[in-house]
Coordinates of C-alpha atoms and ligand atoms in Angstrom, one line a residue:
X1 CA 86.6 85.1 93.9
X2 CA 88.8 87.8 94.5
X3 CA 92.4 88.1 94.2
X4 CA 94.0 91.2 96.1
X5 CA 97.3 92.8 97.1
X6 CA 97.0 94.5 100.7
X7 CA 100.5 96.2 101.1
X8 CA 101.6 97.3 105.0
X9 CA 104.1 99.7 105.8
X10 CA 106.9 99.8 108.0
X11 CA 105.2 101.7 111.1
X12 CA 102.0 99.1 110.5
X13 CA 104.1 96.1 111.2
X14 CA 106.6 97.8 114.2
X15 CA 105.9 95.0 116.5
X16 CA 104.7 91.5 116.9
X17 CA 101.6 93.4 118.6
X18 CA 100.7 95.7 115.4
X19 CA 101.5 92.3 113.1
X20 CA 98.9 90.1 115.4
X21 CA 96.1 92.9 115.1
X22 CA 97.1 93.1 110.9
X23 CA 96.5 89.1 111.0
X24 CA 93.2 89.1 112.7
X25 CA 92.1 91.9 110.7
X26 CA 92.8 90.4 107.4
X27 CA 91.7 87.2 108.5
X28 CA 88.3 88.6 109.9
X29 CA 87.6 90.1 106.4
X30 CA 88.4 87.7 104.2
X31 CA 86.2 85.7 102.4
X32 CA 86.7 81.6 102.3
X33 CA 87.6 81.7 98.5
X34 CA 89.4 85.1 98.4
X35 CA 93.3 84.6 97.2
X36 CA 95.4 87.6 99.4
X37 CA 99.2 88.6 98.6
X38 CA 100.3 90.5 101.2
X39 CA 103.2 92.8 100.9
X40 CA 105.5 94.4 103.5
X41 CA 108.3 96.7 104.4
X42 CA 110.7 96.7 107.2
X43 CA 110.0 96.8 111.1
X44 CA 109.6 100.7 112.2
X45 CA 112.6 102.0 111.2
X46 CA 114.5 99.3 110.6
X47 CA 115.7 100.3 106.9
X48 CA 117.0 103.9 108.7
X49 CA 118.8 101.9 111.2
X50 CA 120.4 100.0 108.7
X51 CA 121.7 102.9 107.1
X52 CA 122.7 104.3 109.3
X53 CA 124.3 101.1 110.8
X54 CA 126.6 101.5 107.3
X55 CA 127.4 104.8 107.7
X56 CA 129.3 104.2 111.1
X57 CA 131.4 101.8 108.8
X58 CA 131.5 104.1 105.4
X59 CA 130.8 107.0 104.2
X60 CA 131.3 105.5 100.4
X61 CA 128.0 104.5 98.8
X62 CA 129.0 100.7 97.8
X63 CA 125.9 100.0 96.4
X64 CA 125.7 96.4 95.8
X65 CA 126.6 95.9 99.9
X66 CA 124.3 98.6 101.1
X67 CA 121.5 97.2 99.4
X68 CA 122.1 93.2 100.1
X69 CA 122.2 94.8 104.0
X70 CA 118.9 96.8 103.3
X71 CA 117.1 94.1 102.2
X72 CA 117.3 92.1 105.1
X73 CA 114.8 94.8 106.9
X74 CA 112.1 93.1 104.9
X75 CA 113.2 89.5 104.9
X76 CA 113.0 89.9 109.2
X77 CA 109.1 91.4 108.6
X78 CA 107.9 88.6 105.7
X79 CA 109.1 85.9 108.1
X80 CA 107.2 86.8 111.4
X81 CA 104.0 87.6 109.6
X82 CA 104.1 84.4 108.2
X83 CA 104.9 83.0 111.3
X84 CA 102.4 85.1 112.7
X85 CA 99.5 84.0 110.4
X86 CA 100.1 80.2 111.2
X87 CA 100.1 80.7 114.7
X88 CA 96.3 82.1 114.2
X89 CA 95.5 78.6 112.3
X90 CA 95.7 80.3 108.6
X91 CA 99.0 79.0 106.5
X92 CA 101.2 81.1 105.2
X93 CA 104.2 81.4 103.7
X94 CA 107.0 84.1 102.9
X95 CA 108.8 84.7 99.6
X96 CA 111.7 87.5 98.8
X97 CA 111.8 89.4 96.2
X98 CA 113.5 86.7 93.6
X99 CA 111.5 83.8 94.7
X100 CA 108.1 85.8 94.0
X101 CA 109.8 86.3 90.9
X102 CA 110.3 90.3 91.1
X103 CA 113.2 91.2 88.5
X104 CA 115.1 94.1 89.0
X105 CA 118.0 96.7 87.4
X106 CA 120.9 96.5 88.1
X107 CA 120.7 100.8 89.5
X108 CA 121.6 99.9 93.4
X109 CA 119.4 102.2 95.6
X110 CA 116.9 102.7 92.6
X111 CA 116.3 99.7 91.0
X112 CA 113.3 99.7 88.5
X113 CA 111.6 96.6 88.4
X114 CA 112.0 94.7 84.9
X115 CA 109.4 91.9 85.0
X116 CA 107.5 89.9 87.3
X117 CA 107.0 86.0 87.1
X118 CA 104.3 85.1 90.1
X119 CA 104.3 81.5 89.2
X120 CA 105.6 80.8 92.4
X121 CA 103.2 83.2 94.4
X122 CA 100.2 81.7 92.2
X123 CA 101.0 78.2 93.0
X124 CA 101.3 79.0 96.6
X125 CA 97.8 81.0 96.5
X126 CA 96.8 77.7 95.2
X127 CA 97.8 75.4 98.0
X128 CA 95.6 77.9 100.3
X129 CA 98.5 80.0 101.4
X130 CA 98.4 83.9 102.3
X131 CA 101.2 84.9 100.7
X132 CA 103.5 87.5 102.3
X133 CA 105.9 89.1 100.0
X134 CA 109.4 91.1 100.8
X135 CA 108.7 94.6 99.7
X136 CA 111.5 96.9 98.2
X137 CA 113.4 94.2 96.6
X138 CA 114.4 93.0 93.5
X139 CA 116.8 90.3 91.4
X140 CA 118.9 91.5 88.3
X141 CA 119.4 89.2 86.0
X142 CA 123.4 88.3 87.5
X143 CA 121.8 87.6 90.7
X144 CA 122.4 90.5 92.6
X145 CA 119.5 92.1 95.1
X146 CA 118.6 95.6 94.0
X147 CA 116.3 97.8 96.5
X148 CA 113.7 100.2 95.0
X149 CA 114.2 103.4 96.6
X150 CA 112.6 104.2 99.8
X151 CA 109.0 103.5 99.3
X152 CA 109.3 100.7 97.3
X153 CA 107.2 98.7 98.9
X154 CA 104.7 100.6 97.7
X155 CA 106.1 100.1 94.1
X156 CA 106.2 96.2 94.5
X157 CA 102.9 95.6 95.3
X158 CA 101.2 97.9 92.6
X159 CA 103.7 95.7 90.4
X160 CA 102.6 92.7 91.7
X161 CA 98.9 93.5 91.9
X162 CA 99.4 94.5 87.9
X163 CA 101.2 91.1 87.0
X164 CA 98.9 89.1 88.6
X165 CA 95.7 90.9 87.4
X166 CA 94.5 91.2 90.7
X167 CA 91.0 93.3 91.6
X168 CA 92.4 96.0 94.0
X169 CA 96.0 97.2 95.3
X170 CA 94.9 98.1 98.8
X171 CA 98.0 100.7 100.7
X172 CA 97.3 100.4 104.4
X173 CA 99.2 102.8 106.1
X174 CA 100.0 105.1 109.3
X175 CA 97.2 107.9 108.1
X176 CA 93.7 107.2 106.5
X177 CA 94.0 108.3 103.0
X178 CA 96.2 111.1 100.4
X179 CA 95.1 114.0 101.9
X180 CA 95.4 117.6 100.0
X181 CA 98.6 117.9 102.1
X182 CA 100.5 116.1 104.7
X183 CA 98.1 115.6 107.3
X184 CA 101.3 115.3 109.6
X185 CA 102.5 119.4 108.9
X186 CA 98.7 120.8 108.7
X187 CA 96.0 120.1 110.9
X188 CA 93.9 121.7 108.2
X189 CA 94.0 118.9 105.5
X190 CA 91.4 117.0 104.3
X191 CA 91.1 113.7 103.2
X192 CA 90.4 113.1 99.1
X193 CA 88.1 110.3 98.5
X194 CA 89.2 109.8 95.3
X195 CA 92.4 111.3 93.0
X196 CA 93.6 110.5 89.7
X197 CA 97.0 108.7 88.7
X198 CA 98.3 111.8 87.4
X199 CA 97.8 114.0 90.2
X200 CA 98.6 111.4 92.6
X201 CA 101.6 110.9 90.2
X202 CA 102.6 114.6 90.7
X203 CA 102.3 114.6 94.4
X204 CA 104.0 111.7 94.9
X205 CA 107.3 112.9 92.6
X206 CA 106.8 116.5 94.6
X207 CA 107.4 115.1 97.7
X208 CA 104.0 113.8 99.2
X209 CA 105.6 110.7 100.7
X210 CA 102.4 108.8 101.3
X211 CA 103.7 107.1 97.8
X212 CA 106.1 106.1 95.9
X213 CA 106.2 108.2 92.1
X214 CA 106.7 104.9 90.7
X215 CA 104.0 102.8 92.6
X216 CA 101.1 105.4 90.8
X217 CA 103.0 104.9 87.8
X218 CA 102.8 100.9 87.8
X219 CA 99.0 101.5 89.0
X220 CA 98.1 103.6 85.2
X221 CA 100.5 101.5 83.2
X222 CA 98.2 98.2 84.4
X223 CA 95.2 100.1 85.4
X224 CA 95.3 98.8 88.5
X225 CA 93.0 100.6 91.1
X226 CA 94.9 101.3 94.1
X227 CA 93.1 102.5 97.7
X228 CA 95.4 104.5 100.2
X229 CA 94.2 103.7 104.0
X230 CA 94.7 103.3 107.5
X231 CA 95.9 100.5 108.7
X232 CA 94.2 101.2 111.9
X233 CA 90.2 101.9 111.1
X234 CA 88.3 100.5 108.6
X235 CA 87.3 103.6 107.4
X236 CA 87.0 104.4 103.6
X237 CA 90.7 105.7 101.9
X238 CA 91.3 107.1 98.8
X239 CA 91.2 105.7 95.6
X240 CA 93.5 106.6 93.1
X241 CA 92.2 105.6 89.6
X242 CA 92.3 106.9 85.7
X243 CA 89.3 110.0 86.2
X244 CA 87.2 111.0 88.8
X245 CA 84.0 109.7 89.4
X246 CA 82.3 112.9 91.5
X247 CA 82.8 116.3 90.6
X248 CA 82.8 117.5 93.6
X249 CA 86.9 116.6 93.5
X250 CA 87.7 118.2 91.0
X251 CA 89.1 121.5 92.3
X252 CA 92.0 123.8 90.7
X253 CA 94.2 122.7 93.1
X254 CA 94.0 119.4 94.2
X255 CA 97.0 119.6 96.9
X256 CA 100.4 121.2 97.9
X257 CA 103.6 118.6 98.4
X258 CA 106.7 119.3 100.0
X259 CA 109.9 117.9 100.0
X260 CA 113.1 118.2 101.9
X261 CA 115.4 115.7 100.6
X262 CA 116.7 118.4 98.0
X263 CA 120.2 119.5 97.7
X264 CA 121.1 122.9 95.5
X265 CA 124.6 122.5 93.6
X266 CA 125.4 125.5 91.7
X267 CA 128.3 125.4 88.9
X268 CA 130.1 128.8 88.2
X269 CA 131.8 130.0 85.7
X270 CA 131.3 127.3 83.5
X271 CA 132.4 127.5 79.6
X272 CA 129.4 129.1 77.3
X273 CA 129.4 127.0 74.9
X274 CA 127.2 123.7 72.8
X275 CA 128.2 120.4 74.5
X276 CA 128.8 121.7 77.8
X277 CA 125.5 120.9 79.4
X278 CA 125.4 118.1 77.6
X279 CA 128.6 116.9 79.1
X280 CA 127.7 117.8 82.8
X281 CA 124.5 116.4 82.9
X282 CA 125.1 113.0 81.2
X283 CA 128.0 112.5 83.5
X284 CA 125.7 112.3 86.4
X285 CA 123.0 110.7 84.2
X286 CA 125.4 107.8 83.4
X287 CA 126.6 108.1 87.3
X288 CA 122.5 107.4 88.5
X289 CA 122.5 110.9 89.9
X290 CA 119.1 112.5 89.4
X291 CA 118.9 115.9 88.4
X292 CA 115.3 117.8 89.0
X293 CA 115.1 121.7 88.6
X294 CA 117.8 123.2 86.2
X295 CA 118.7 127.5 85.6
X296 CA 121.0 127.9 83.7
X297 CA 121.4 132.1 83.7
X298 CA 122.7 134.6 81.3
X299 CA 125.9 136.7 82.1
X300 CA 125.9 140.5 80.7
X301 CA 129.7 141.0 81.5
X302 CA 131.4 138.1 80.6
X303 CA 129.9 135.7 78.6
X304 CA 132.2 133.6 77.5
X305 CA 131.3 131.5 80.9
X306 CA 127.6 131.0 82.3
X307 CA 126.8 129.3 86.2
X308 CA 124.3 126.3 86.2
X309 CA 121.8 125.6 88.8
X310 CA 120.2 122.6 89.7
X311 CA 119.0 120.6 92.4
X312 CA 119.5 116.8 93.7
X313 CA 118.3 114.6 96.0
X314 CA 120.6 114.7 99.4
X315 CA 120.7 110.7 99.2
X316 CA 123.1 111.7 96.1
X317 CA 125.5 114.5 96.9
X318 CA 128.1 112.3 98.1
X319 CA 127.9 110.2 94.7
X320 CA 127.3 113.5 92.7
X321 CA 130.1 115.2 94.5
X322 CA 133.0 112.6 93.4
X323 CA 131.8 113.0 89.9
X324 CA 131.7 117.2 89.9
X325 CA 135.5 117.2 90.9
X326 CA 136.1 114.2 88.1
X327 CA 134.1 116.8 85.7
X328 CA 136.7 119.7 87.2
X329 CA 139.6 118.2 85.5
X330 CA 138.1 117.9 82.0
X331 CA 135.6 120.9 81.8
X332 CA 136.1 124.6 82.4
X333 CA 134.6 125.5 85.8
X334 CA 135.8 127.5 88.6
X335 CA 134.0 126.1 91.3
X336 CA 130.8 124.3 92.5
X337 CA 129.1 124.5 95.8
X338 CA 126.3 122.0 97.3
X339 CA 123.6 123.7 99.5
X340 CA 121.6 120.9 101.5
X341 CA 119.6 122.9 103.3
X342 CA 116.8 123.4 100.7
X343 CA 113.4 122.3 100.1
X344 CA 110.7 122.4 97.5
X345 CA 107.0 123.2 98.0
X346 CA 104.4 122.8 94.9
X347 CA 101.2 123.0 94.1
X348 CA 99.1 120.4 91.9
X349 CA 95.8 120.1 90.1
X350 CA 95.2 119.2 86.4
X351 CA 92.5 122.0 87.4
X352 CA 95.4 124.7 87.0
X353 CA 95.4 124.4 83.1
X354 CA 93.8 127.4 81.4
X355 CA 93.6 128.9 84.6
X356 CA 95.8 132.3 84.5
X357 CA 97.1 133.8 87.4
X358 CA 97.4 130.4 89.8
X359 CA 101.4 131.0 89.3
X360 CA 101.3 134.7 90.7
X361 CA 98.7 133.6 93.8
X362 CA 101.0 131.3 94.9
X363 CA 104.0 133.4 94.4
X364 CA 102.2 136.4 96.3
X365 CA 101.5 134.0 99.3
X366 CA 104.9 133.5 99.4
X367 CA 106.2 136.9 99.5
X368 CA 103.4 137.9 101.9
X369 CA 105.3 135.2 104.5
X370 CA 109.1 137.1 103.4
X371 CA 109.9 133.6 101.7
X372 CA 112.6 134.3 99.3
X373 CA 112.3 131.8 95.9
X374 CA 115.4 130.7 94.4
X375 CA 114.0 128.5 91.6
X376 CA 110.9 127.8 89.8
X377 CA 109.7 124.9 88.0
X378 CA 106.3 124.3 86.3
X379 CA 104.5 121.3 84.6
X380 CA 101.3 121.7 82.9
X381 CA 99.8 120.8 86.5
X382 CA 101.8 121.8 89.0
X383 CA 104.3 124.5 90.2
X384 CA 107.5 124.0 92.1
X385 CA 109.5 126.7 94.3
X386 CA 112.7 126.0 95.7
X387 CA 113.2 127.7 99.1
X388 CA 115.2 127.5 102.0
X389 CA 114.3 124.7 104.4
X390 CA 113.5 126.0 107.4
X391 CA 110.9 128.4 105.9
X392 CA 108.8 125.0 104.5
X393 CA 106.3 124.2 106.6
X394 CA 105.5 127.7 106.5
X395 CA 105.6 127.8 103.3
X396 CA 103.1 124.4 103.1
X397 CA 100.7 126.2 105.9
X398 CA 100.2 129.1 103.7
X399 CA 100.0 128.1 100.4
X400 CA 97.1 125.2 101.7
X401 CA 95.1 127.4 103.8
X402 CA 95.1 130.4 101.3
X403 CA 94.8 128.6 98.0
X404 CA 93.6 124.8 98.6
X405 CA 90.9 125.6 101.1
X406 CA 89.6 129.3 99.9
X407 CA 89.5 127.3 96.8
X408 CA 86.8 124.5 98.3
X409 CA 84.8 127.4 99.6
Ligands
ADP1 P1 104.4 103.6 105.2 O1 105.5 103.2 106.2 O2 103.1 103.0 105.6 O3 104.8 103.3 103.8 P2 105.0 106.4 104.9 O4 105.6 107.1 106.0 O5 105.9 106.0 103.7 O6 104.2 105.1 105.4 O7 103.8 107.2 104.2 C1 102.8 107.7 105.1 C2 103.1 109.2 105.5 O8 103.0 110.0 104.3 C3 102.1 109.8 106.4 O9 102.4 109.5 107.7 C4 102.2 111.3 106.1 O10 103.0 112.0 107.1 C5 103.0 111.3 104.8 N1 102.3 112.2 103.8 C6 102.9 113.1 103.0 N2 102.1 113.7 102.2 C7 100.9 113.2 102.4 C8 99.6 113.4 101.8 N3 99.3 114.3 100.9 N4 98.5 112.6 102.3 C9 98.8 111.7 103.2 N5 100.0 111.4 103.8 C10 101.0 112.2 103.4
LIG2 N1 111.7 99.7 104.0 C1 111.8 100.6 102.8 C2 111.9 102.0 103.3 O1 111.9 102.3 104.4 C3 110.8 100.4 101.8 C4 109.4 100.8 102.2 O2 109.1 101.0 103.4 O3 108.5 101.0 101.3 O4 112.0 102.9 102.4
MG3 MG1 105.9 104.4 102.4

């Protein structure tokens, strides 16, 4: 008997049509005593609509409003499949967040998830149900819905799949697998069969949308194996799991990520001295802003003042810029300006360590295009470049083709 989480993203359900043909399919392959949670997101674009529905009434984040509204996306989807899956004879029911006992923080927009209590899904499973949970959503412990961050779907059923020990986490979505970049900007990707939590961890937290960072990071914490694919075929994904089973995947760089949703915010003149940084960056830290890449540089002439660097998601330059002019008023600065038209492109593959000279390669691919870098970043397996935007999927074209596939042979 086998218990599995099969989670379906927002372009798989878009219509009553792609929910049908996700019915039938699930129905056709499962086995009489086989227990199956399903997860899903929002119609299509229903969670951009809905933000977008707010921003014609505010331009304020009010967290707990925007995310009771975004929630609803996935509350529509949860009750047509269910309805869905009756109609074709098999019952069904749908749950929210709370009542498949999801427990949230209390961080609107990025809500971690606390706990899990399935009872509810369990005793469901048990009256012969598919169960069909809400994606994306979760309950603090006042009562108050909290979203996940876009992609938590992804995060809630890796949770869920952990909690309830099931055998697989299975990610059907719009493309057939993690690919060694996004199969959407490079014709020239190719589909890994297998990649481990910590480079899927990487790529995910670069940029490579195809999951959400936390998702992987539910799947190692509960060891729970997860398989990326298509929604559409019933071709093989990839599984992401602790090591690799083949050697033939393990290469010195398993893929290149990129990410647009990254805002520069440079500080100048800012006082020199101990606290300072301290000051700035736990302000936004206590405010739920983010903070990735940091520089801060040396001055020769006057150094008694130093500028800070760093970069944010765009989601939060409206939140982080209310708190840089609170900052204004009680620490030296002369100014700070926000650039949103940046992006990031990195490499990753555990592969790199103890391999010299995979920095300089990819910084000489980048100078061969005329890309200028304005800040660099390195774990021990991976390497970030902040660049300008609309030099990125360059950027991603070159840096695959030159170091990913000459690397494959
Ligand atoms: P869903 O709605 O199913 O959650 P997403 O749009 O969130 O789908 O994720 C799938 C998308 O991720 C793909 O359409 C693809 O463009 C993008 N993507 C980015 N990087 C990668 C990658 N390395 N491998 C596969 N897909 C990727
Ligand atoms: N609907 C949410 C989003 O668009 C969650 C998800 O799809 O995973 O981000
Ligand atoms: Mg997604």
């Amino acid at each position: 008997m086998a218990l599995i989480v099969k989670k379906f993203g927002g372009s798989s359900v878009a219509t009553p049509e792609k929910m049908f043909n996700i019915v039938n399919r699930v129905l056709a392959g499962k086995k009489e005593d086989d227990n199956i949670v399903l997860v899903v997101s929002a119609m299509g674009d229903t969670t951009d609509e809905l933000v977008s529905l707010a921003k014609q009434v505010t331009s304020h984040p009010y967290g707990r409003e925007m995310d009771r509204l975004l929630s609803t996306g996935e509350q529509m989807s949860i009750a047509l499949m269910a309805m869905a899956f009756m109609e074709k004879g098999h019952p069904a029911v749908s749950m929210t967040g709370e009542q498949a006992g999801i427990k949230s923080s209390n961080a609107y927009g990025k809500g971690r998830i606390t706990d899990i209590d399935p009872s509810r899904v369990f005793e469901a499973l048990k009256g012969g149900n598919i169960v069909i949970v809400a994606g994306f959503q979760g309950i603090t412990d006042d009562g108050d819905i909290t979203t996940l961050g876009r992609g938590g779907s992804d995060t809630t059923a890796v949770a869920l799949a952990g909690a309830m020990k099931a055998d697989v986490c299975e990610i059907f979505t719009d493309v057939e697998g993690v690919y060694s970049t996004d199969p959407r900007i490079s014709p020239n990707a190719v589909k890994l069969a297998e990649i481990t939590y910590g480079e899927m961890l990487e790529m995910a937290r670069l940029g490579a949308g195809v999951m959400q960072p936390r998702a992987v990071e539910m799947g190692s914490r509960y060891g729970v194996p997860i398989h990326v694919r298509s929604t559409f075929s019933d071709n093989e994904g990839t599984i992401i799991r602790e090591a690799y089973t083949m050697s033939a995947n393990e290469h010195v760089i398993t893929g290149v990520a990129d990410d647009t949703n990254v805002a520069k915010v440079s500080l100048a003149g800012v006082e020199n001295k101990p606290g300072v940084a301290h000051t700035i960056f736990q302000t936004l830290a206590d405010g739920n802003v983010d903070v990735d890449m940091i520089v801060q540089s040396v001055r020769t002439i006057n150094d008694a003042l130093t500028d800070i660097v760093f970069t944010i998601t765009r989601d939060d330059v409206v939140l982080a810029k209310d708190i840089l002019e609170n900052l204004k008023k009680t620490i030296r600065m002369d100014d700070f300006v926000i650039n949103e038209h940046m992006a990031k492109v990195s490499i990753v593959g555990a592969g790199m360590l103890g391999q010299p000279g995979v920095a300089a390669k990819m910084f000489g691919i980048l100078s061969a295009e005329g890309i200028n870098i304005e800040i660099i970043s390195t774990s021990e397996i991976s390497i970030s470049c902040l660049i300008a935007e609309d030099r990125v999927k360059e950027a991603v074209h070159a840096i695959h083709d030159k170091l990913v596939l000459d690397g494959r042979g």
